[in-house]
Short mmCIF file of C-alpha atoms in Angstrom, two decimals:
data_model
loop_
_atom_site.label_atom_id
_atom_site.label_comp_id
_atom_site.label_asym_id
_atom_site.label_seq_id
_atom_site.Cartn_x
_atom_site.Cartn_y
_atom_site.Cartn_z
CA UNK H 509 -35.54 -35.63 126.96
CA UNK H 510 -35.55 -38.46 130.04
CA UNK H 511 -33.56 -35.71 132.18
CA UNK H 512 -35.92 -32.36 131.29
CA UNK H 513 -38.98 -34.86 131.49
CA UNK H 514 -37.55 -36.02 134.80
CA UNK H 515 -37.00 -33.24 136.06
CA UNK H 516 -40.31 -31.55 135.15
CA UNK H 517 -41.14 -34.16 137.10
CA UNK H 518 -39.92 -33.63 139.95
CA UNK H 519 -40.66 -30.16 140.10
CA UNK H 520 -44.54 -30.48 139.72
CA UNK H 521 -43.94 -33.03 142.50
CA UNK H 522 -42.97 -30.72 145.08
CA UNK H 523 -45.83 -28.67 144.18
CA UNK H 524 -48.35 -31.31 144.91
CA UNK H 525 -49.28 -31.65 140.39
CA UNK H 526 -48.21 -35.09 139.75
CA UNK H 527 -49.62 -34.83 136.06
CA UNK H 528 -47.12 -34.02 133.30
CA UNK H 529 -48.32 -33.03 130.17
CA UNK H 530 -46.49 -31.89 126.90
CA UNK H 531 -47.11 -28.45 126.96
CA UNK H 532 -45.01 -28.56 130.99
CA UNK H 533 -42.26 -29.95 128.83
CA UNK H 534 -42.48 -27.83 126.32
CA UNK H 535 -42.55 -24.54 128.78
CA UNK H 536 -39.47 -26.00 130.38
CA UNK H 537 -37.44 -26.79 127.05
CA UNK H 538 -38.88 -23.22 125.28
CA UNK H 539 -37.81 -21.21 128.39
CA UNK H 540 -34.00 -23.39 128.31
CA UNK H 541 -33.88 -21.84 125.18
CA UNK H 542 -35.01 -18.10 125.29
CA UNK H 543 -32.44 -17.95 128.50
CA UNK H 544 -29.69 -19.15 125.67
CA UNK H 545 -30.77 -16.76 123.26
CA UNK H 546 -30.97 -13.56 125.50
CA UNK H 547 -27.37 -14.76 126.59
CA UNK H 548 -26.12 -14.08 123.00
CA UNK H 549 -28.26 -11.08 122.34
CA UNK H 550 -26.10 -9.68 125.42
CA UNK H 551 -22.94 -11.12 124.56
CA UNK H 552 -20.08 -8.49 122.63
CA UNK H 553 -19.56 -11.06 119.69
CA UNK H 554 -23.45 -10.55 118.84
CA UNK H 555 -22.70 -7.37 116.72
CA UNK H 556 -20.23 -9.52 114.78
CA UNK H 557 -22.75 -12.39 114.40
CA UNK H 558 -25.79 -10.94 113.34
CA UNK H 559 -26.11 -13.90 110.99
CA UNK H 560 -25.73 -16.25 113.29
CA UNK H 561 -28.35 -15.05 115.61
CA UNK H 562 -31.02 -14.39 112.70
CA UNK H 563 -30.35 -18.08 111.72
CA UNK H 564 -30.62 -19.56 115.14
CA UNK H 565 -34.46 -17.45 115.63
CA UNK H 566 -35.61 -18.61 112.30
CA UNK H 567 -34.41 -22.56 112.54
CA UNK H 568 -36.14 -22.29 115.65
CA UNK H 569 -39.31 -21.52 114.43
CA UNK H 570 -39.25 -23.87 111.40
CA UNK H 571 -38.76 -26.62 113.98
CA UNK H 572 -40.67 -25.10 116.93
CA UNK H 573 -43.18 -27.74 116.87
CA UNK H 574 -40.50 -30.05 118.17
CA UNK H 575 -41.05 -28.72 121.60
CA UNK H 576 -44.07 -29.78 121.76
CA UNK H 577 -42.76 -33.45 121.53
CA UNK H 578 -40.55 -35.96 123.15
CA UNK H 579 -38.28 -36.55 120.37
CA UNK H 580 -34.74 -35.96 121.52
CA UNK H 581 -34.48 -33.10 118.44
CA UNK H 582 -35.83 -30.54 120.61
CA UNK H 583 -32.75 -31.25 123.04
CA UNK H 584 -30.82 -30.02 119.92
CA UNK H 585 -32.92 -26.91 119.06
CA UNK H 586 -32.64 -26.01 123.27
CA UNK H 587 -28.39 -26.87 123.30
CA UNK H 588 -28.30 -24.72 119.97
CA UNK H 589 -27.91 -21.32 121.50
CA UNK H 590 -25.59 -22.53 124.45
CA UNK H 591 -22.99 -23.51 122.22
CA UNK H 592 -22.80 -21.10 120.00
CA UNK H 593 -22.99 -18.82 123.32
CA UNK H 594 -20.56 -20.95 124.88
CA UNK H 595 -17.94 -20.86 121.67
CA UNK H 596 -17.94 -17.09 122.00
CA UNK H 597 -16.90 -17.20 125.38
CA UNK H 598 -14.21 -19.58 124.37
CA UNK H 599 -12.99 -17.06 121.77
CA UNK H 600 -13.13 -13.82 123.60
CA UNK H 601 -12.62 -14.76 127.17
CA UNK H 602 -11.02 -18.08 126.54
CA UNK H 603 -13.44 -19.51 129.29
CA UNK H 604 -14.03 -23.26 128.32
CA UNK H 605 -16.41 -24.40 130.29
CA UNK H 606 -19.79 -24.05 128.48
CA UNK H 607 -18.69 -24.93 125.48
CA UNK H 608 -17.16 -28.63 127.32
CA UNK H 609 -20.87 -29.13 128.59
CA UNK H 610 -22.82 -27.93 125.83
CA UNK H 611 -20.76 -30.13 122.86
CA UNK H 612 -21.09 -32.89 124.81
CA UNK H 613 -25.25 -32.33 125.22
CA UNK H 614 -25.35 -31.89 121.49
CA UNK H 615 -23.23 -35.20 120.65
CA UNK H 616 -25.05 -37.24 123.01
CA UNK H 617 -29.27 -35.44 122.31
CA UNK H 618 -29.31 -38.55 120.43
CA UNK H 619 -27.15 -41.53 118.92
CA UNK H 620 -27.36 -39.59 115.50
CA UNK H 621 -26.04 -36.65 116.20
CA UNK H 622 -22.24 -38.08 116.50
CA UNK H 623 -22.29 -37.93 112.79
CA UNK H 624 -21.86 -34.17 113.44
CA UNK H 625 -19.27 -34.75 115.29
CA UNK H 626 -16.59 -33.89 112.63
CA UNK H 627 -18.08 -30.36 111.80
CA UNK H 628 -18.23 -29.79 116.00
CA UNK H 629 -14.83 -30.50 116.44
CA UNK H 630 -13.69 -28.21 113.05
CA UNK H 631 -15.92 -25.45 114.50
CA UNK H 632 -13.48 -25.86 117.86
CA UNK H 633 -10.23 -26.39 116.03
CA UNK H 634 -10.82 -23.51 113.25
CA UNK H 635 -8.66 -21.06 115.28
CA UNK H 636 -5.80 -23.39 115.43
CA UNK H 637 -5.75 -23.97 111.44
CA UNK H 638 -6.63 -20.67 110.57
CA UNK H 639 -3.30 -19.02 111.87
CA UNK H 640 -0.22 -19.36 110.37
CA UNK H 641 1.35 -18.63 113.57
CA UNK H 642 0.68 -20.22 117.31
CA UNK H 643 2.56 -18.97 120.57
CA UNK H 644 2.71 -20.94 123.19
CA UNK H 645 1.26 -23.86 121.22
CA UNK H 646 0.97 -26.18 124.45
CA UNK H 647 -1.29 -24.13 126.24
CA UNK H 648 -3.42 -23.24 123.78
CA UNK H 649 -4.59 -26.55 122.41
CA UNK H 650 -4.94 -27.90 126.14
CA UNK H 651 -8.82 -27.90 126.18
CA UNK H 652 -9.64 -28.20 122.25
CA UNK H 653 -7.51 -31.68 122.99
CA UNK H 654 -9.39 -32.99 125.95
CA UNK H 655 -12.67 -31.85 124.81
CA UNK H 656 -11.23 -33.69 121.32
CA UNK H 657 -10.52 -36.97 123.30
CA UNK H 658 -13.87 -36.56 125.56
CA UNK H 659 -16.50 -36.49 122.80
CA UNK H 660 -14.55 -39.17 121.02
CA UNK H 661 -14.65 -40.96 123.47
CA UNK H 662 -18.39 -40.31 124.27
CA UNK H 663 -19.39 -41.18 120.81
CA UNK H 664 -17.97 -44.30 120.73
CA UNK H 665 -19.95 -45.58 123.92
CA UNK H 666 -22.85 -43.61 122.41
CA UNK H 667 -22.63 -45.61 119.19
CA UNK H 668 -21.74 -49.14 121.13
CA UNK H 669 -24.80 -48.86 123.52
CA UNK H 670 -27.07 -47.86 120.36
CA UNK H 671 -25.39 -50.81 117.77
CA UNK H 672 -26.01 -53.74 120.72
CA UNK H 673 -29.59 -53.16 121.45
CA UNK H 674 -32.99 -53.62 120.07
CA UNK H 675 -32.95 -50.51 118.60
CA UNK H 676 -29.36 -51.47 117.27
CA UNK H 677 -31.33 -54.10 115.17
CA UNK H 678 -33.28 -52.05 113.53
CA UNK H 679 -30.70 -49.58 111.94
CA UNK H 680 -28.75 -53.04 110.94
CA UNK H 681 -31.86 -53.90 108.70
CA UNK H 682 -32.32 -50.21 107.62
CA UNK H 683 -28.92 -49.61 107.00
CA UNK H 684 -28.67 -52.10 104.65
CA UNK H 685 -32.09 -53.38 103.29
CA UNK H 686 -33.59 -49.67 102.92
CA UNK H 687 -30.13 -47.86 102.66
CA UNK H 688 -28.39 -49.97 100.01
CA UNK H 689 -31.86 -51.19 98.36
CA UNK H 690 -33.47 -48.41 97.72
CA UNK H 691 -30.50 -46.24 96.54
CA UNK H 692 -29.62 -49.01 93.85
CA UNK H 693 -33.48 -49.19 92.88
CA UNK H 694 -33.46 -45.68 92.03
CA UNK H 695 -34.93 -43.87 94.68
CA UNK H 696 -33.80 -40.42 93.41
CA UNK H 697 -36.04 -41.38 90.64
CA UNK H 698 -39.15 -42.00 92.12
CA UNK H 699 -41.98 -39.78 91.58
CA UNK H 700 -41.92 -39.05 95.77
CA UNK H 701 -40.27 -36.51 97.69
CA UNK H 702 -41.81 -37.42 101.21
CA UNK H 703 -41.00 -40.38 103.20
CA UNK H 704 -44.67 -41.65 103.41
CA UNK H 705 -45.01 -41.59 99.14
CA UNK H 706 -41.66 -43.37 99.37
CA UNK H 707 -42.98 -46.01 101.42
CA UNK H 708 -46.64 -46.05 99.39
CA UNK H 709 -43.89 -46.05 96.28
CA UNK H 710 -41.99 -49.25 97.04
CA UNK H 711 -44.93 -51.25 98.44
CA UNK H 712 -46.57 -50.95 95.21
CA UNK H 713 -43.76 -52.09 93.10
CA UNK H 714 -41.86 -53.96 95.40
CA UNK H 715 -41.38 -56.82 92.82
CA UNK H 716 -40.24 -54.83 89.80
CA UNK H 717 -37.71 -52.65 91.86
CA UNK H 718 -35.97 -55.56 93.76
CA UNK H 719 -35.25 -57.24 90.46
CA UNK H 720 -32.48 -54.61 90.15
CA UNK H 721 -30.77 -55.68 93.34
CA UNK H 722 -31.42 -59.33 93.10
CA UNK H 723 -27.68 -59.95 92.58
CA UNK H 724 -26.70 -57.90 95.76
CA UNK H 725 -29.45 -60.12 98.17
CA UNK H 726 -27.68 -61.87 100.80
CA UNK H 727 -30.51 -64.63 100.57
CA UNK H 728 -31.95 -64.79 96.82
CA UNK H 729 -34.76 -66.98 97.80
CA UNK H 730 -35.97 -63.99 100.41
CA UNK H 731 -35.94 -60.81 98.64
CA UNK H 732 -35.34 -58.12 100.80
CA UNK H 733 -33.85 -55.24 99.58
CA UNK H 734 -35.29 -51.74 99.59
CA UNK H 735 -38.03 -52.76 102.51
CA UNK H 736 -37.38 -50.94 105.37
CA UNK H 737 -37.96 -52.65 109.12
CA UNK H 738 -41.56 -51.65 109.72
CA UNK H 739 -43.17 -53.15 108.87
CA UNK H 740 -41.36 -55.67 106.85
CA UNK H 741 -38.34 -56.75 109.11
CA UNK H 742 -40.89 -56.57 112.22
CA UNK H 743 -43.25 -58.94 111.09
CA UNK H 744 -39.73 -60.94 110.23
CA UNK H 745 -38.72 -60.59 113.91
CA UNK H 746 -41.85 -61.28 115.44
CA UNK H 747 -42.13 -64.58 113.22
CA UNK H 748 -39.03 -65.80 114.17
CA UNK H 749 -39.71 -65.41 117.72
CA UNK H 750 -42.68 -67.07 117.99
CA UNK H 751 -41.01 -70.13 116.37
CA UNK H 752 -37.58 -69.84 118.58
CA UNK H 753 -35.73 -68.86 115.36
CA UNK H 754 -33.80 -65.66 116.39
CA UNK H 755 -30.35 -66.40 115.22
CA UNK H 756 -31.96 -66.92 111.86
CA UNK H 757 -33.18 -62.88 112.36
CA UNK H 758 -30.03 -61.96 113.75
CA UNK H 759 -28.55 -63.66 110.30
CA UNK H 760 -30.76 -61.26 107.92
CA UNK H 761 -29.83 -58.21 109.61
CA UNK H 762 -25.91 -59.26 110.11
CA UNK H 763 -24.79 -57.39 106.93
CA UNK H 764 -26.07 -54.31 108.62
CA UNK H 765 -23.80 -54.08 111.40
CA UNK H 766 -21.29 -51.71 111.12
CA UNK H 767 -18.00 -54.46 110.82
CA UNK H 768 -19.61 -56.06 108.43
CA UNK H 769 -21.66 -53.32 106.62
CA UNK H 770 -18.15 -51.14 106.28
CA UNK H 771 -16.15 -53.77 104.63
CA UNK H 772 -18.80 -54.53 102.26
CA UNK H 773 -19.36 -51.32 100.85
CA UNK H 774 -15.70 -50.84 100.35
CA UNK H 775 -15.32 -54.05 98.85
CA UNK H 776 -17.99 -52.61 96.22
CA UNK H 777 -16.72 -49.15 94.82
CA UNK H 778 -19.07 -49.24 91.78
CA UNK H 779 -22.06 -48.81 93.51
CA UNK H 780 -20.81 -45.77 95.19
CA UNK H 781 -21.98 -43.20 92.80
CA UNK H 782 -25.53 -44.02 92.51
CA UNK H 783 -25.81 -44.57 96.65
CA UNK H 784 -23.97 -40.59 96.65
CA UNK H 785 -26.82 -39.45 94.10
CA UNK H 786 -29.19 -40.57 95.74
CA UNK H 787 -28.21 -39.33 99.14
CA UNK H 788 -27.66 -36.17 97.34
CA UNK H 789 -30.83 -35.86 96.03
CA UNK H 790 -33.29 -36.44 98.46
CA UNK H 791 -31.36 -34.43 100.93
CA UNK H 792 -31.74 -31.70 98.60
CA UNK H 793 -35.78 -32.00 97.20
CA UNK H 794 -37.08 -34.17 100.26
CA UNK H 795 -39.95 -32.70 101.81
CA UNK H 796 -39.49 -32.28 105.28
CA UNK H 797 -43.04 -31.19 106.33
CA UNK H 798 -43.17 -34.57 109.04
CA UNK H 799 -46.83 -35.44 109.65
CA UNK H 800 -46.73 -36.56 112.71
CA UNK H 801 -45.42 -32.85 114.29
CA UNK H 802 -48.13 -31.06 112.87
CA UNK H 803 -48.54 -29.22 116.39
CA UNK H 804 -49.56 -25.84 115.59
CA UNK H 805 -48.07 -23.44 118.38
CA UNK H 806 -50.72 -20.82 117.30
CA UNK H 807 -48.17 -17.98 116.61
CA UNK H 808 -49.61 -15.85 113.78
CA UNK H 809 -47.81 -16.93 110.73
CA UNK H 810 -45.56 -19.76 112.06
CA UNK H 811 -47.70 -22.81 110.49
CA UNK H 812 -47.33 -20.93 107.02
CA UNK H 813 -43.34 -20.30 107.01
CA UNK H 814 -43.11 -23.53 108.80
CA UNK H 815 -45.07 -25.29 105.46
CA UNK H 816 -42.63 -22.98 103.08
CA UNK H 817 -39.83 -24.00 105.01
CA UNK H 818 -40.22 -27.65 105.39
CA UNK H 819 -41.25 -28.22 101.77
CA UNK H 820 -37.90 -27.67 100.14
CA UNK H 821 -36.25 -27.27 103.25
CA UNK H 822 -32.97 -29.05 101.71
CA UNK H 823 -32.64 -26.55 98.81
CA UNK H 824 -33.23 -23.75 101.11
CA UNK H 825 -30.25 -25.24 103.23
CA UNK H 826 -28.04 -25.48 100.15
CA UNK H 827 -28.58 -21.60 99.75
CA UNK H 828 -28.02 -20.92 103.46
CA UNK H 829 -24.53 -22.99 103.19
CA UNK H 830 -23.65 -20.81 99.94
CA UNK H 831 -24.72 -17.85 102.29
CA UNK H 832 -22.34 -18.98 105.26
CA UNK H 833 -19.14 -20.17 102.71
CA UNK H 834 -20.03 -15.82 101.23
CA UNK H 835 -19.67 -14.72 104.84
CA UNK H 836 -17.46 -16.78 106.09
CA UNK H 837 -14.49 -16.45 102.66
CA UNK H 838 -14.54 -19.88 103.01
CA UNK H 839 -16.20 -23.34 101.54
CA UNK H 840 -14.42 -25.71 104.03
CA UNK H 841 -16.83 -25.41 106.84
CA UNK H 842 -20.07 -25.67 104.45
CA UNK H 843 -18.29 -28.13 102.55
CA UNK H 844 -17.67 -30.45 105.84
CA UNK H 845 -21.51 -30.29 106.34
CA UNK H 846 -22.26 -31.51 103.25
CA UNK H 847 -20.10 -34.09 102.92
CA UNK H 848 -20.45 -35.39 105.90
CA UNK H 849 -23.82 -34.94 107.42
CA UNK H 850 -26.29 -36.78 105.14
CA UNK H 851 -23.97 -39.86 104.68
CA UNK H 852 -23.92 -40.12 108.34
CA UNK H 853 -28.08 -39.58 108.08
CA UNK H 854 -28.07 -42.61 105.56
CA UNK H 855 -25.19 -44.77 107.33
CA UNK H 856 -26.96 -44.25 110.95
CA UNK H 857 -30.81 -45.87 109.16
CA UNK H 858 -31.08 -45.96 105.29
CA UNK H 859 -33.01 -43.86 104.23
CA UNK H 860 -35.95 -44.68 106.63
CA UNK H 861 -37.57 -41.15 108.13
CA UNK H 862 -34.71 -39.80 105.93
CA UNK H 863 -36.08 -36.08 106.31
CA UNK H 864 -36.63 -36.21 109.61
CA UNK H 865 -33.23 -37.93 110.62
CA UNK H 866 -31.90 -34.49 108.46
CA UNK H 867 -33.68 -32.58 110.72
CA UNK H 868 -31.37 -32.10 113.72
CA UNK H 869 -28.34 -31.41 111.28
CA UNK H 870 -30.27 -28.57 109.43
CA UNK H 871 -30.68 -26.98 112.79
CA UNK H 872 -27.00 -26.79 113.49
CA UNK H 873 -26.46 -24.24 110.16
CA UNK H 874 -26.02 -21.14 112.76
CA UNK H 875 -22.95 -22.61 113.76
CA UNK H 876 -21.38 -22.66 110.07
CA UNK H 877 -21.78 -18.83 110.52
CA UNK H 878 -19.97 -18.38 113.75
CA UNK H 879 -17.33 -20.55 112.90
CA UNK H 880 -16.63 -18.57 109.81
CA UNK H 881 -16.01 -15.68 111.82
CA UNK H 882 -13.93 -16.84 114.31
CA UNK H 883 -11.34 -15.18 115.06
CA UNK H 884 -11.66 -14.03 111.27
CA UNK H 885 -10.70 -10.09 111.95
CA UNK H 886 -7.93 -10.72 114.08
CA UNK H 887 -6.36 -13.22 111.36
CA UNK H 888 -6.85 -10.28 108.60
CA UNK H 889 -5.44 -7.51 111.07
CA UNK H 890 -2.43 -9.40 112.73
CA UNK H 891 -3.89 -9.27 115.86
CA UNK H 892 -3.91 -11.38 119.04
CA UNK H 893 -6.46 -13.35 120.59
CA UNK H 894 -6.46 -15.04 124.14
CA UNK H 895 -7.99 -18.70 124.12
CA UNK H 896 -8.42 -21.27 126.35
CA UNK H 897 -5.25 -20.44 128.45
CA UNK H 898 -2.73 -19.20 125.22
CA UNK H 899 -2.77 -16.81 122.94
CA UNK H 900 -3.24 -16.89 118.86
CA UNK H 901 -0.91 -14.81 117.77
CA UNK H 902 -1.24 -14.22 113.53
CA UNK H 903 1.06 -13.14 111.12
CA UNK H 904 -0.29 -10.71 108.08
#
């Protein structure tokens, strides 16, 4: 968003408008992505991914009112289209050049996103494990190996710049105060589906619900589990400052940090099922209708299928995956997602802004459909396919 805002910029610079307001942004991030689109309307694996495209219009306008922000999930909805676009040119030309740049834009919209990383790289490896049989196996798995090692690599500095910073505190505390809290106070249970009732929900019986964690607080005389950052840890922080008393901050929100955080959940398998219910079940029944974007983009029709949408946006997504495991012959890819994706939502911050954390992840669900068909006919038929410098070559 820095980059598009930047160059916006720039550009009203030159002609003489030094204002820049939302809806320049939004022109410039809208028009990104109609280019992408129109690319895959004109591209010869559209006929065979009518699915695809369908999914990538309507995710689009469920989340349209994300271009008229600066929250990095827009950079997501724009890079969308260009790498889908960009892994069809992979499979049918075996040109790997769009789909280098636009993976690595996706990974790096924002720190979050590497926890999609896993389902990116299995969309780009799927030819490779689909066929029994590989000529000229060197050649062929050339790029998906440096593009492998490259967004590796960029996650990792992605996730080290985000873990040592101010911002790095705050996940600490949510990761484990709201994350581990609030799962093993029940928050599947709680008569709230939206992040705001959560919030109203734990305030109001803070003391009853941290009397089932009380054993698990690192300090017994501070009860802290199941508050979440802001405001709680804030006012924390900003206390501790004013009396000089930062390491004694930097103590509380220790068992957040990821080498300390992993070892202690392992160390602690019981508690596993309830934290995977509950991740389960507000991913599924959370209501993703996020106040704060209520931006109508005055497109007849788009407010109301936005509200349907975002209501029960999770079990819509479960019968979207079903959809894509039907077309695709195959549960591994929607299976990936959902094993992955919303513990990577809850490891990244708790379950603070759960829903809209989700968000960026729902919007990748057109690539679950291309991946299932790639290179899917030629697999059945015995065929040949050229990619990224080698050719597939499958046996019946």
């Amino acid at each position: 968003m820095t980059i598009v805002a930047g160059a916006t910029r720039l550009g009203l610079t030159i002609f003489s408008q030094s204002a820049l307001t939302i809806f320049q942004v939004a022109l410039v991030l809208s028009t990104l992505w109609l280019a992408g689109v129109l690319a895959l309307i004109r591209h010869p694996n559209c006929e065979k991914n009518k699915f695809t495209l369908l999914f990538v219009i309507l995710i689009s306008a469920i989340f349209a009112d994300y271009f008229r922000s600066f929250y990095e999930e827009a950079i997501v909805l724009v890079v969308l289209p260009w790498f889908l676009l960009g892994l069809w040119r992979w499979q049918s030309d075996g040109k790997p050049g769009l789909i280098l740049v636009s993976a690595a834009c996706l990974i790096s919209a924002k720190v979050q996103m590497i926890g999609a990383l896993p389902l990116i790289l299995a969309i780009i490896w799927r030819p490779w494990l689909s066929v029994p049989r590989i000529a000229n196996l060197r050649a062929s798995t050339r790029i998906p190996i440096v593009l492998t090692i490259g967004l590796i690599a960029l996650s990792a500095l992605s996730l080290a710049r985000w873990e040592y910073t101010r911002k790095g505190e705050v996940n600490r505390y949510n990761r484990f105060y709201s994350g581990v809290g609030q799962a093993l106070q029940g928050v599947a249970d709680w008569p709230a589906r939206a992040f705001h009732m959560r919030n109203l929900y734990e305030r109001e019986h803070r003391a009853q619900l941290q009397q089932q964690t009380l054993a698990l607080e690192p300090n017994p005389a501070q009860p802290l589990l199941g508050t979440r950052f802001s405001p709680t840890g804030a006012i924390l922080w900003r206390s501790y400052k004013a009396r000089g008393e930062l390491a004694t901050f930097d103590a509380i929100v220790a068992p957040g940090a990821l080498g300390n955080f992993i070892p202690w959940l392992l160390a602690r398998p019981r508690i596993w099922p309830e934290i995977i219910r509950s991740i389960a079940i507000l991913t599924a029944t959370g209501d993703y209708r996020v106040q704060y974007l209520n931006n109508s983009l005055y497109l007849p029709g788009l407010s109301e299928l936005q509200d349907f949408a975002r209501s029960w946006l999770g079990a819509y997504g479960l019968v979207a995956l079903a959809l894509a495991a039907w077309v695709g012959r195959s549960l591994w890819l929607p299976g990936l997602f959902l094993l992955t994706l919303p513990l990577a939502v809850w490891g990244g911050d708790g379950f603070y802004e759960f829903e809209k954390h989700f968000a960026p992840y729902w919007m990748l669900l057109p690539l679950l459909f291309s991946g299932a068909f790639s290179f899917r006919g030629g697999g059945r038929a015995g065929g040949s396919g050229n990619l990224a410098g080698g050719s597939l070559n499958s046996t019946p």
